[in-house]
Coordinates of C-alpha atoms in Angstrom, one line a residue:
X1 CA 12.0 -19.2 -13.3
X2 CA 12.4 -15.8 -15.0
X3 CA 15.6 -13.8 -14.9
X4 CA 16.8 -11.3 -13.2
X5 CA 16.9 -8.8 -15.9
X6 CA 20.2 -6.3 -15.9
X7 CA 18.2 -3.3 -15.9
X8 CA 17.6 -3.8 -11.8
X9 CA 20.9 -2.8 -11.0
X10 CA 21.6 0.5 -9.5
X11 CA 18.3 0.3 -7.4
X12 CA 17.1 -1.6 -4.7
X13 CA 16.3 -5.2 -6.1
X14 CA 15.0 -7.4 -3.5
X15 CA 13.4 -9.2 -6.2
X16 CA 16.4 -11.9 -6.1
X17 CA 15.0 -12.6 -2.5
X18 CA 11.8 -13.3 -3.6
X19 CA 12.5 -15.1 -6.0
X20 CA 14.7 -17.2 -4.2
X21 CA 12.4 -17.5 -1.0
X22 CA 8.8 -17.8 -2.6
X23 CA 8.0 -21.1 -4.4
X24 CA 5.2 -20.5 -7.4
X25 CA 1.9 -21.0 -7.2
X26 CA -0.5 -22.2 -10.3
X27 CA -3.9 -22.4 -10.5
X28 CA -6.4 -22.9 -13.6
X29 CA -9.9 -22.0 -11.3
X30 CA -11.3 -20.4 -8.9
X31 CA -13.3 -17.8 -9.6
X32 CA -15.0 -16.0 -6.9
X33 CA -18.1 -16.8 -5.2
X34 CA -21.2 -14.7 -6.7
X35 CA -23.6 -12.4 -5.0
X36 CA -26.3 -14.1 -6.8
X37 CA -25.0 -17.5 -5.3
X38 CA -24.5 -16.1 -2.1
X39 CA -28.6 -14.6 -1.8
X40 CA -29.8 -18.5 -3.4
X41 CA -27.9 -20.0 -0.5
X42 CA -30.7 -21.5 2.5
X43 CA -31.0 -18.1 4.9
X44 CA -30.9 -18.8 8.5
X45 CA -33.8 -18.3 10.4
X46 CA -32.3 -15.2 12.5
X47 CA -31.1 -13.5 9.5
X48 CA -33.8 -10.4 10.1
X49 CA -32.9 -9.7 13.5
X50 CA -28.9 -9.2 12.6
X51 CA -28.1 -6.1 14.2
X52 CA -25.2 -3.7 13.5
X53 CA -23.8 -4.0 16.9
X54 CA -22.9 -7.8 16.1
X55 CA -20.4 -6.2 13.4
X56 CA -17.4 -5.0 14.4
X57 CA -15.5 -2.4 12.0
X58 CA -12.0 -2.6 12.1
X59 CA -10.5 0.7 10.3
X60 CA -7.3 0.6 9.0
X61 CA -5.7 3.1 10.4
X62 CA -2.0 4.3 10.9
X63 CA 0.0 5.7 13.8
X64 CA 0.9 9.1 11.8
X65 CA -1.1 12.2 13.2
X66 CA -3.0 12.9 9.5
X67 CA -4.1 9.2 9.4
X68 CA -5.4 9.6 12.8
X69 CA -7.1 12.3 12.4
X70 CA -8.7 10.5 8.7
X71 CA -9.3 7.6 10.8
X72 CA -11.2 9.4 13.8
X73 CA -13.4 11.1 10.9
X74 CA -14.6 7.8 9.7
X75 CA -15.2 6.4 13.0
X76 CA -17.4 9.9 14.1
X77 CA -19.7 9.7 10.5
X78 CA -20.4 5.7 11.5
X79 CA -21.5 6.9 14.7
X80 CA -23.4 9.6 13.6
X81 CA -25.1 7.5 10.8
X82 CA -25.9 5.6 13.8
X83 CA -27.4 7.9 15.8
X84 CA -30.3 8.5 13.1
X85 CA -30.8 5.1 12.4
X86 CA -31.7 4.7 16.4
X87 CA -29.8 1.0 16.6
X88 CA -27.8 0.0 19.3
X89 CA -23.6 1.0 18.4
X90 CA -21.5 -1.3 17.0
X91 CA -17.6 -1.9 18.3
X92 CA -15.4 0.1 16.3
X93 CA -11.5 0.1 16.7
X94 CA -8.7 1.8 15.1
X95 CA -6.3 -0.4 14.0
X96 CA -3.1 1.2 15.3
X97 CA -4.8 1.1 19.1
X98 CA -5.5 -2.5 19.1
X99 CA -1.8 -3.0 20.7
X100 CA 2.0 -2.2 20.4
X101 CA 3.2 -4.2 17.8
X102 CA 3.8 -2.3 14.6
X103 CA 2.9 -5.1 12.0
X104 CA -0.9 -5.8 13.5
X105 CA -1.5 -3.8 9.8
X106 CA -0.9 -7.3 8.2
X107 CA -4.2 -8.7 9.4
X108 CA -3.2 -12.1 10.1
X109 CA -1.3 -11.3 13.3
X110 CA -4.5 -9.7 14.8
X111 CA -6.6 -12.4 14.1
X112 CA -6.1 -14.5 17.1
X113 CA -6.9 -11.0 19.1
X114 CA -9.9 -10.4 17.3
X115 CA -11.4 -14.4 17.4
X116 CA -10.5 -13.8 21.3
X117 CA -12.4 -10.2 22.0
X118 CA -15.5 -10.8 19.2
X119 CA -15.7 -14.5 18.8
X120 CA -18.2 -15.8 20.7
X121 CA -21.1 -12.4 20.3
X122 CA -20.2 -10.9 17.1
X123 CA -21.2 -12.1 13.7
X124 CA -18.9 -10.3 11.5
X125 CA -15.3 -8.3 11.5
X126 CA -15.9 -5.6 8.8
X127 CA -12.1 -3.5 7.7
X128 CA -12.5 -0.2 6.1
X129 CA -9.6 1.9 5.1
X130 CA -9.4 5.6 5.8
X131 CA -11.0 7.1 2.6
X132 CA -13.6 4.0 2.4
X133 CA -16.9 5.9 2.8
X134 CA -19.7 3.3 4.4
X135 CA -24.0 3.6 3.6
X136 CA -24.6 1.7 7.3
X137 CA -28.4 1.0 6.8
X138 CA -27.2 -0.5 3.2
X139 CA -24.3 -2.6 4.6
X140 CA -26.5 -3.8 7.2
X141 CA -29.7 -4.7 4.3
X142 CA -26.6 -6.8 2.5
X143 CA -25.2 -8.4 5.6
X144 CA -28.6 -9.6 6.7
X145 CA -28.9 -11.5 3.2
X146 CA -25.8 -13.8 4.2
X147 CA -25.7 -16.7 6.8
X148 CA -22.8 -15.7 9.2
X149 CA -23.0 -18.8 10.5
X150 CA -20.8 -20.0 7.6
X151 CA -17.5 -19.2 6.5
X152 CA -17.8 -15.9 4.4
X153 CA -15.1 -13.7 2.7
X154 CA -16.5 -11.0 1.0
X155 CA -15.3 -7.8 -0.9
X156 CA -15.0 -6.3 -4.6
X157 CA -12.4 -8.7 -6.3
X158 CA -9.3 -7.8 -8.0
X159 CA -7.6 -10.0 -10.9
X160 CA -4.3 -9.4 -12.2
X161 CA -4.1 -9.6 -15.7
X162 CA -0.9 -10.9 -16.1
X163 CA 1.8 -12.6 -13.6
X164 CA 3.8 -10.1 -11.6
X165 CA 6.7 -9.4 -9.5
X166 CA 4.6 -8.1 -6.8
X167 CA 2.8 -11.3 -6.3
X168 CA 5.8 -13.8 -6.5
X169 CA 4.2 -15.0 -10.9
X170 CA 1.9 -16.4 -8.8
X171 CA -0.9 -18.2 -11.2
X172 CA 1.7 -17.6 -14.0
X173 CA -0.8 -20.1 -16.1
X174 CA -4.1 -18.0 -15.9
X175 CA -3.5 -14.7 -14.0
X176 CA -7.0 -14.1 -13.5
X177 CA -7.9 -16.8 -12.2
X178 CA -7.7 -15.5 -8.6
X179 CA -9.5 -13.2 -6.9
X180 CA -8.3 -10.7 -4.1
X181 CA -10.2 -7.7 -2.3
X182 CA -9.6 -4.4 -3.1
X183 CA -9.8 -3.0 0.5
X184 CA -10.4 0.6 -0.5
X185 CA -14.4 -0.4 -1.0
X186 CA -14.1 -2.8 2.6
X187 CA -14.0 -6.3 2.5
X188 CA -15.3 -8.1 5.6
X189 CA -15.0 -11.7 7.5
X190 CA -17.7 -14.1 9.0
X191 CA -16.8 -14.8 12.7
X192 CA -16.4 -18.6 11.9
X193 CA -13.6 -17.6 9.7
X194 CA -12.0 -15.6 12.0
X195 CA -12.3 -18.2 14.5
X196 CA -10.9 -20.9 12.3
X197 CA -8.0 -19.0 11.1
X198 CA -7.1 -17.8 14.5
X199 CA -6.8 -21.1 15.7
X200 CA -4.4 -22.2 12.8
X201 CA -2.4 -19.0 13.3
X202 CA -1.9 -20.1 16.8
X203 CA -0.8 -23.7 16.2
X204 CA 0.6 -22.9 13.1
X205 CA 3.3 -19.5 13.5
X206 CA 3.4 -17.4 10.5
X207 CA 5.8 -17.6 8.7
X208 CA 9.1 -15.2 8.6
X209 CA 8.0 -13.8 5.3
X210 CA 7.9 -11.0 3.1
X211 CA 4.8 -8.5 3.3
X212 CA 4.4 -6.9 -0.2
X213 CA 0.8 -6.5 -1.2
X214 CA -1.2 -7.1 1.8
X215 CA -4.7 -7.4 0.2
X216 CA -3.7 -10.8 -2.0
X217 CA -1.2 -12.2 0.5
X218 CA -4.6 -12.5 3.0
X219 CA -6.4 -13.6 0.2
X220 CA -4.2 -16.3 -0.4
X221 CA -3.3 -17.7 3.1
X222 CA -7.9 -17.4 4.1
X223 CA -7.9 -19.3 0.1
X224 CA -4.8 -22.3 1.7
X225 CA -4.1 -24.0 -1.5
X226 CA -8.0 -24.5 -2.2
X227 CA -9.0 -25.8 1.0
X228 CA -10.4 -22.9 2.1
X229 CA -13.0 -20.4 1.1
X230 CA -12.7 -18.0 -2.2
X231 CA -13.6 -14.6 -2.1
X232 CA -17.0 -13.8 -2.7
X233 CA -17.6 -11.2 -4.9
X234 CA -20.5 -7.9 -3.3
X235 CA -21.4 -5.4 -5.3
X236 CA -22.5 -3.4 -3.1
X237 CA -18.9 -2.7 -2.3
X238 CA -17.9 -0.2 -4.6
X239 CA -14.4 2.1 -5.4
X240 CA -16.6 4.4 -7.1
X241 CA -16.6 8.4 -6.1
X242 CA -18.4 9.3 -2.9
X243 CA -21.5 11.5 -5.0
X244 CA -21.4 9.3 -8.4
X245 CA -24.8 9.2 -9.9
X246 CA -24.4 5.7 -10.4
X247 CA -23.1 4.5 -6.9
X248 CA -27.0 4.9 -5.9
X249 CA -26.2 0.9 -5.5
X250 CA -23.4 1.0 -3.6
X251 CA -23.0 0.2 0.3
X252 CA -19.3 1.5 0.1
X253 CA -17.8 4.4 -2.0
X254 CA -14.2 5.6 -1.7
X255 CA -13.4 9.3 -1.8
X256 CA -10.9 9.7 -4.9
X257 CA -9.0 12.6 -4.4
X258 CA -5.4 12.4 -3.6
X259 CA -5.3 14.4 0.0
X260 CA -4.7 17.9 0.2
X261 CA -4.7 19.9 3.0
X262 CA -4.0 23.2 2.3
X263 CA -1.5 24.9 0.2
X264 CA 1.4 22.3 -1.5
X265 CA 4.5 22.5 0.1
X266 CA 7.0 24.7 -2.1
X267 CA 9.2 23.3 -4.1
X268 CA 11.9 24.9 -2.7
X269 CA 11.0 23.5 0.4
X270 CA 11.9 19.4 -1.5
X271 CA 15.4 18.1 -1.8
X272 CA 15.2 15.7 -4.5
X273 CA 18.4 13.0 -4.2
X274 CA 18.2 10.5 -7.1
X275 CA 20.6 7.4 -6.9
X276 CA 22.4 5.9 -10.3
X277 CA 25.5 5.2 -11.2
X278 CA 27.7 5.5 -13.9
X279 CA 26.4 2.9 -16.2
X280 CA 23.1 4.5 -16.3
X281 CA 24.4 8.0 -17.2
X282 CA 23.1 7.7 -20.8
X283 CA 19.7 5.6 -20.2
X284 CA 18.2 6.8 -17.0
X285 CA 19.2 10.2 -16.3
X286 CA 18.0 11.1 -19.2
X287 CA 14.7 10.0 -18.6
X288 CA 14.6 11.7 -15.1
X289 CA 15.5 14.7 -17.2
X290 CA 13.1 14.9 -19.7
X291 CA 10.0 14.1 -17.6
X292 CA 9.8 14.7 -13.9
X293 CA 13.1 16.0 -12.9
X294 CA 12.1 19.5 -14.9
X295 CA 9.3 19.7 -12.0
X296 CA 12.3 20.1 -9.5
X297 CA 14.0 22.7 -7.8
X298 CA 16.3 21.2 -5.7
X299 CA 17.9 18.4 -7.0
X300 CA 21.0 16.0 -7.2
X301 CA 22.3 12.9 -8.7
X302 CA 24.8 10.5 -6.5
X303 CA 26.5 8.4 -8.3
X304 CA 30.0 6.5 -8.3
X305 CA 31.1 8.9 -11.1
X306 CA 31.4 12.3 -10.7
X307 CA 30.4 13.0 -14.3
X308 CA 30.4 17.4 -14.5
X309 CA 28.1 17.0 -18.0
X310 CA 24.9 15.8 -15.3
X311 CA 26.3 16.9 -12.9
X312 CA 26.8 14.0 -10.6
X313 CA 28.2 14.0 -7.0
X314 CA 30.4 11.1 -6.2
X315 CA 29.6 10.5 -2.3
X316 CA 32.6 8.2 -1.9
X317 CA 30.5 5.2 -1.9
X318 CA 31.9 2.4 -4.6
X319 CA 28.6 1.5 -6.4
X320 CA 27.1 -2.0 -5.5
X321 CA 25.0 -4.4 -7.5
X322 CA 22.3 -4.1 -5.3
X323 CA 21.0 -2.6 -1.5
X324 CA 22.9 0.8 -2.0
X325 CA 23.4 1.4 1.7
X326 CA 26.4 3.4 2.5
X327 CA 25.1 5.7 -0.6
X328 CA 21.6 6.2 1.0
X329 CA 23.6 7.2 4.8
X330 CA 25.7 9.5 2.6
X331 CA 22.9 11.0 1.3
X332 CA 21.5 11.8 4.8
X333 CA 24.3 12.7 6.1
X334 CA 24.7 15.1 3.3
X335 CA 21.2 16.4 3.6
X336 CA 21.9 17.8 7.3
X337 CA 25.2 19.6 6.3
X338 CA 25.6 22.6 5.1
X339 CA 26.3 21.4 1.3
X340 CA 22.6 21.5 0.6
X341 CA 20.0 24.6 1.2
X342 CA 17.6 23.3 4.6
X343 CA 14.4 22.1 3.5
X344 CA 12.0 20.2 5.5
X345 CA 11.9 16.9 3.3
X346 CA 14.0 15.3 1.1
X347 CA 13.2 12.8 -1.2
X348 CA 15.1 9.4 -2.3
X349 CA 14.4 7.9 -5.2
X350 CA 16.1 5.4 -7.8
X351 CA 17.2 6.5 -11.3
X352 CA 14.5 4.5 -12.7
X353 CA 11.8 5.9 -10.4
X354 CA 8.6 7.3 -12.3
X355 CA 7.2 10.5 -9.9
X356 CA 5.0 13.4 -9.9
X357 CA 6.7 16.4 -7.6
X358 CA 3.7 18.4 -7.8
X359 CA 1.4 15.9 -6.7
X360 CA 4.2 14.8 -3.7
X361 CA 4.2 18.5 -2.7
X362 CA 0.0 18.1 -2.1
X363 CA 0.1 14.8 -0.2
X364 CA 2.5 16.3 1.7
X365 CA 0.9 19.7 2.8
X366 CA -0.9 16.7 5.1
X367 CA 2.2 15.8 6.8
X368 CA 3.7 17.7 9.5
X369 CA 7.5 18.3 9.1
X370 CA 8.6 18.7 12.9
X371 CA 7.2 15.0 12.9
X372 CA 9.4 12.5 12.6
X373 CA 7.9 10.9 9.3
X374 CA 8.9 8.3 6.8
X375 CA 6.4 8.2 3.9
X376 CA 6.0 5.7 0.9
X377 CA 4.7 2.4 -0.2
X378 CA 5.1 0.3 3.2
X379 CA 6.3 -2.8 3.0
X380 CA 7.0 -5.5 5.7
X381 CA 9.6 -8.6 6.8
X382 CA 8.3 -11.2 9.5
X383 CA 6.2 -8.6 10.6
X384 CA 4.4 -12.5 12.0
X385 CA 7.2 -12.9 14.5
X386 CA 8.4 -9.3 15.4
X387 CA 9.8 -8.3 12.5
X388 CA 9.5 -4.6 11.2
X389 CA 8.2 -2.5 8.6
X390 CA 9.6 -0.3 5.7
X391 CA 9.6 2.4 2.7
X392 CA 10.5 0.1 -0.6
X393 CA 13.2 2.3 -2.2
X394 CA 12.0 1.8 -5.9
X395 CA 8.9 3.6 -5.4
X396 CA 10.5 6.8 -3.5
X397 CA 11.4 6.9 0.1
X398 CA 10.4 10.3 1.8
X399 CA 11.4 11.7 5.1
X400 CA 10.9 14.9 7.1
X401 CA 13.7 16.6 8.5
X402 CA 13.6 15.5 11.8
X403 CA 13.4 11.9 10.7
X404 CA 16.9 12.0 9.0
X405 CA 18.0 13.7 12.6
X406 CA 16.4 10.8 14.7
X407 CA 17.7 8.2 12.1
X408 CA 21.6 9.9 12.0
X409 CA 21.3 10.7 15.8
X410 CA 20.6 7.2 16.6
X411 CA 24.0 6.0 15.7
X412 CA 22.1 3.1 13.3
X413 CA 24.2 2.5 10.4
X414 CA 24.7 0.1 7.6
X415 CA 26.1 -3.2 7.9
X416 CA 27.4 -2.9 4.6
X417 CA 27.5 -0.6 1.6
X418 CA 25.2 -3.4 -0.1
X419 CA 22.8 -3.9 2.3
X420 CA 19.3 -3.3 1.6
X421 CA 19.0 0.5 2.4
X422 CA 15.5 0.3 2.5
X423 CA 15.4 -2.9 4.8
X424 CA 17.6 -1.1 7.1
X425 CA 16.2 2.1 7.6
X426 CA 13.2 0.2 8.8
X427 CA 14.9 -2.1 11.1
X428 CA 16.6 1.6 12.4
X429 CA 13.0 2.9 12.3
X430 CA 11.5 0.1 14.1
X431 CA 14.0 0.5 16.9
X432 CA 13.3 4.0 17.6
X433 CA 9.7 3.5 17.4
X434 CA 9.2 5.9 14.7
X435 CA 6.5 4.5 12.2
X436 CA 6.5 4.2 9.1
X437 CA 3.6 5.4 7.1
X438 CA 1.8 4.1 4.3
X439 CA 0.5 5.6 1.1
X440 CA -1.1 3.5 -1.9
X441 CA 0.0 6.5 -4.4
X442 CA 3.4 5.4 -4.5
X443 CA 4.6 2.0 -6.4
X444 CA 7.6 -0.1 -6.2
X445 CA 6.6 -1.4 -9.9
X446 CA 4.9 -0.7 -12.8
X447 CA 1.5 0.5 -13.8
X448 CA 1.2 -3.1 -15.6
X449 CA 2.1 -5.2 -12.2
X450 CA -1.3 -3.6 -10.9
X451 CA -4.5 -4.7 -11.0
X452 CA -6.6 -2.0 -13.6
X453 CA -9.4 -1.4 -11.3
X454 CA -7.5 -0.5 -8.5
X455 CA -5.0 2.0 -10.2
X456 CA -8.8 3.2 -11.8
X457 CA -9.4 5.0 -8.7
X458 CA -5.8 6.4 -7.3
X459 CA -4.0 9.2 -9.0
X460 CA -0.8 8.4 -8.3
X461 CA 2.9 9.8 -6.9
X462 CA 5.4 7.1 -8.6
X463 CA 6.1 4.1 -10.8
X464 CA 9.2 2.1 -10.8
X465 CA 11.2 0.5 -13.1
X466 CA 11.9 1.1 -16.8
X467 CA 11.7 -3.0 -17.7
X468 CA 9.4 -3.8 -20.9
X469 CA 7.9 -0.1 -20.7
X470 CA 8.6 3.5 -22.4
X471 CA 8.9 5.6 -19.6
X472 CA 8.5 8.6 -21.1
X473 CA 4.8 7.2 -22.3
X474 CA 4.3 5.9 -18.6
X475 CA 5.1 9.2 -17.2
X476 CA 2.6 10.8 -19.6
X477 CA 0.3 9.0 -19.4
X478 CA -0.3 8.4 -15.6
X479 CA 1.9 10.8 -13.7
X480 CA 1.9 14.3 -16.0
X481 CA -0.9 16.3 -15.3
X482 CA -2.9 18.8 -17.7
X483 CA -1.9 22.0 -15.3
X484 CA 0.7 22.8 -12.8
X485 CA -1.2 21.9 -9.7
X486 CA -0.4 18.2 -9.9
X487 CA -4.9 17.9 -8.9
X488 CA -6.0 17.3 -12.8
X489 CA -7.0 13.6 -12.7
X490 CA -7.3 13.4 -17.0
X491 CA -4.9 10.3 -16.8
X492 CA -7.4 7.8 -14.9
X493 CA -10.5 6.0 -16.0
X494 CA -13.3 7.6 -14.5
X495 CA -15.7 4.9 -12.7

């Protein structure tokens, strides 16, 4: 087992957990089924009369009022495509209506629903994700080229190229060995599947687990240890640009932007809290310093030292090994008085967070501030037997104002001063029904605990964690931009 290396501290390490709770998996094979494979296989009969009503698209969609509206925009252009294609509607559903329970986003949980409502007259369950941008009548010419009457898992695979955090080491022997989807170019299931995996789901619970990258935790539970099927590989399901001249191929694009909806929010409108402590004066404030923190106008550092050089604000806190949770309450509690200017957000990030301010201060001229909203790289616990979701600290935590007053209001507190702040919050969160929302921009590690291709067509908020890296190069090179604007793209591989 690897160690826990000292450079965790001061932050929000729930790696010991998983290390601790998530046994390693090896593998020397499996490679992914092939297209080419998949069109040689003995075509039923009925393949030519597959229609697209017997698919059912499930969009990934959140309960936020931006992502609804993102969502709703997909579902109208499906329709409309359609329309002009003169074929009968398919079912489409928004994720976040199929029912109350806040963790359906895992997939797994919903799949006893779905084998209920579309098991018996439907021939595939098609996911998209919000910025996933479908061709119908070329979906549908690639669909008809499969049997459906088999077990099928099917997307554009991801490899990682070396073991990672994020994925528990698993395949610590040959990283690339296995295959997940990246759901930004929609990845789809055969009914049989579905109906198979609901009835082990129902027989045998989920497990009280950690959710943590969503897209190879599915992969790995439909894959069981080899017994069941591997992902098969479409290329028709693309993450390149919606208008590429080369996606004339492509059944599925993905719209690469990072949102923007108007004007960035001002800066001065973004209260920047970053936690450290005072044995990380001299090694990761001054990274903060010298890359991001200059893009700041309101800022502090809370610490267990009040150190005037910084400055840093001793809260009162006495500085823990790890969870950080009587800090991250003082720090709310100190964003509503009258110690700070009023701003509408405020920020919460680690000292060895990695984050672009001006690129936050786009994706968040989306949000609404008198919304109660918590925003960052969603994570989940048990989420298969009620459990809750959350904002991983590492890769910044962000709140509108009248989230910190429903949190503070609610009388929810920390159990300890080490708890897991994060882990709270969203157990707080969870019992005032506020969600939390999702975005892929921001990253609880580091640019190498990724997958290339599917950094290759993000442009990023954060990084975490200054372990085996420069993070002065990091920052450079994926989070600094060419102008001002935090829009210039020159740090990502164009596809």
């Amino acid at each position: 087992m690897l160690p826990i290396n000292s450079r965790y501290g001061c932050s929000v390490a729930k790696c010991f957990l998983l290390w601790s709770l998530v046994p390693f998996i090896n593998a020397k094979g499996d490679d992914g089924e092939s297209h080419t494979k998949m069109h040689n296989a003995d075509k039923p009969p009925s393949e030519s009369h597959l229609d697209l009503r017997d698919v059912v698209f499930i969009i990934q969609s959140q309960r936020n009022s931006f992502h609804v509206r993102q969502a709703e925009k997909l579902r109208k252009d499906l329709l409309l495509q359609i329309q002009a294609l003169e074929e009968s509607p398919p079912v489409i559903h928004l994720l976040h209506t199929l029912s109350d329970n806040g963790g359906d986003w895992s997939i797994l949980p919903l799949l006893p629903y779905l084998s209920s409502q579309f098991g018996k007259n439907s021939s595939w369950i098609m996911f998209l994700e919000e910025d996933t941008r479908v061709k119908l009548q070329k979906l549908h010419q690639v669909l008809r080229t499969i049997d459906c009457r088999k077990e099928w898992f099917l997307g554009k695979p991801l490899h990682d190229e070396e073991s990672t955090i994020i994925h528990h080491y698993a395949f610590s022997e040959n990283p690339t060995a296995f295959k997940y989807p990246d759901f930004s170019a929609g990845w789809a299931l055969s009914i049989p599947l579905v109906n198979r995996l609901a009835s082990k789901i129902e027989q045998e619970p989920l497990k009280s687990d950690f959710t943590i990258d969503l897209k190879h935790e599915v992969a790995l539970y439909i894959w069981e240890d080899g017994k069941g099927p591997r992902l098969t590989a479409v290329p028709e399901l693309c993450t390149l640009p919606e208008r590429s001249p080369v996606a004339q191929h492509c059944a599925t694009t993905v719209n690469s932007h990072s949102p923007q909806c108007g004007q960035p929010i001002k800066s001065e409108n973004l209260f920047v809290a970053v936690k450290t402590c005072k044995k990380f004066h001299s090694e990761r404030v001054p990274v903060v310093k010298k890359t991001w923190g200059k893009q700041a106008t309101l800022l502090e550092y809370y610490s267990d030292y009040a150190d005037p050089s910084i400055p840093t604000i001793n809260l009162g806190v006495p500085n823990t090994e790890r969870g950080h949770c009587g800090k991250t309450f003082a720090i709310l509690r100190r964003f509503l008085s009258s110690a700070v200017p009023k701003t509408d957000w405020l920020l919460i990030v680690d000292d060895d967070t990695l984050i672009s301010l001006p690129r936050l201060q786009a994706l968040l001229s989306c949000y609404e501030s008198s919304e109660a909203v918590c925003l960052g790289e969603r994570y989940g616990y048990g989420l298969g037997q009620g459990g809750y979701s959350y904002i991983t600290g590492g890769g910044g935590m962000v709140f509108s104002r009248e989230a910190v007053v429903q949190l503070l209001a609610s009388g929810c507190k920390c159990y300890s001063n080490d708890a897991p702040d994060d882990m709270v919050l969203g157990m707080c969160l969870n019992a005032l029904r506020v969600p939390v929302t999702h975005s892929p921009l921001f990253h609880q590690a580091r640019p190498e605990d990724y997958a290339k291709e599917f950094l290759a067509h993000q442009t990023p908020v954060s990084f975490h964690k200054h372990w085996n890296i420069e993070p002065i190069e990091v920052f450079n090179k994926w989070l600094k931009d060419k102008n001002t604007d935090g829009l210039q793209k020159g740090t990502k591989e164009e596809l």
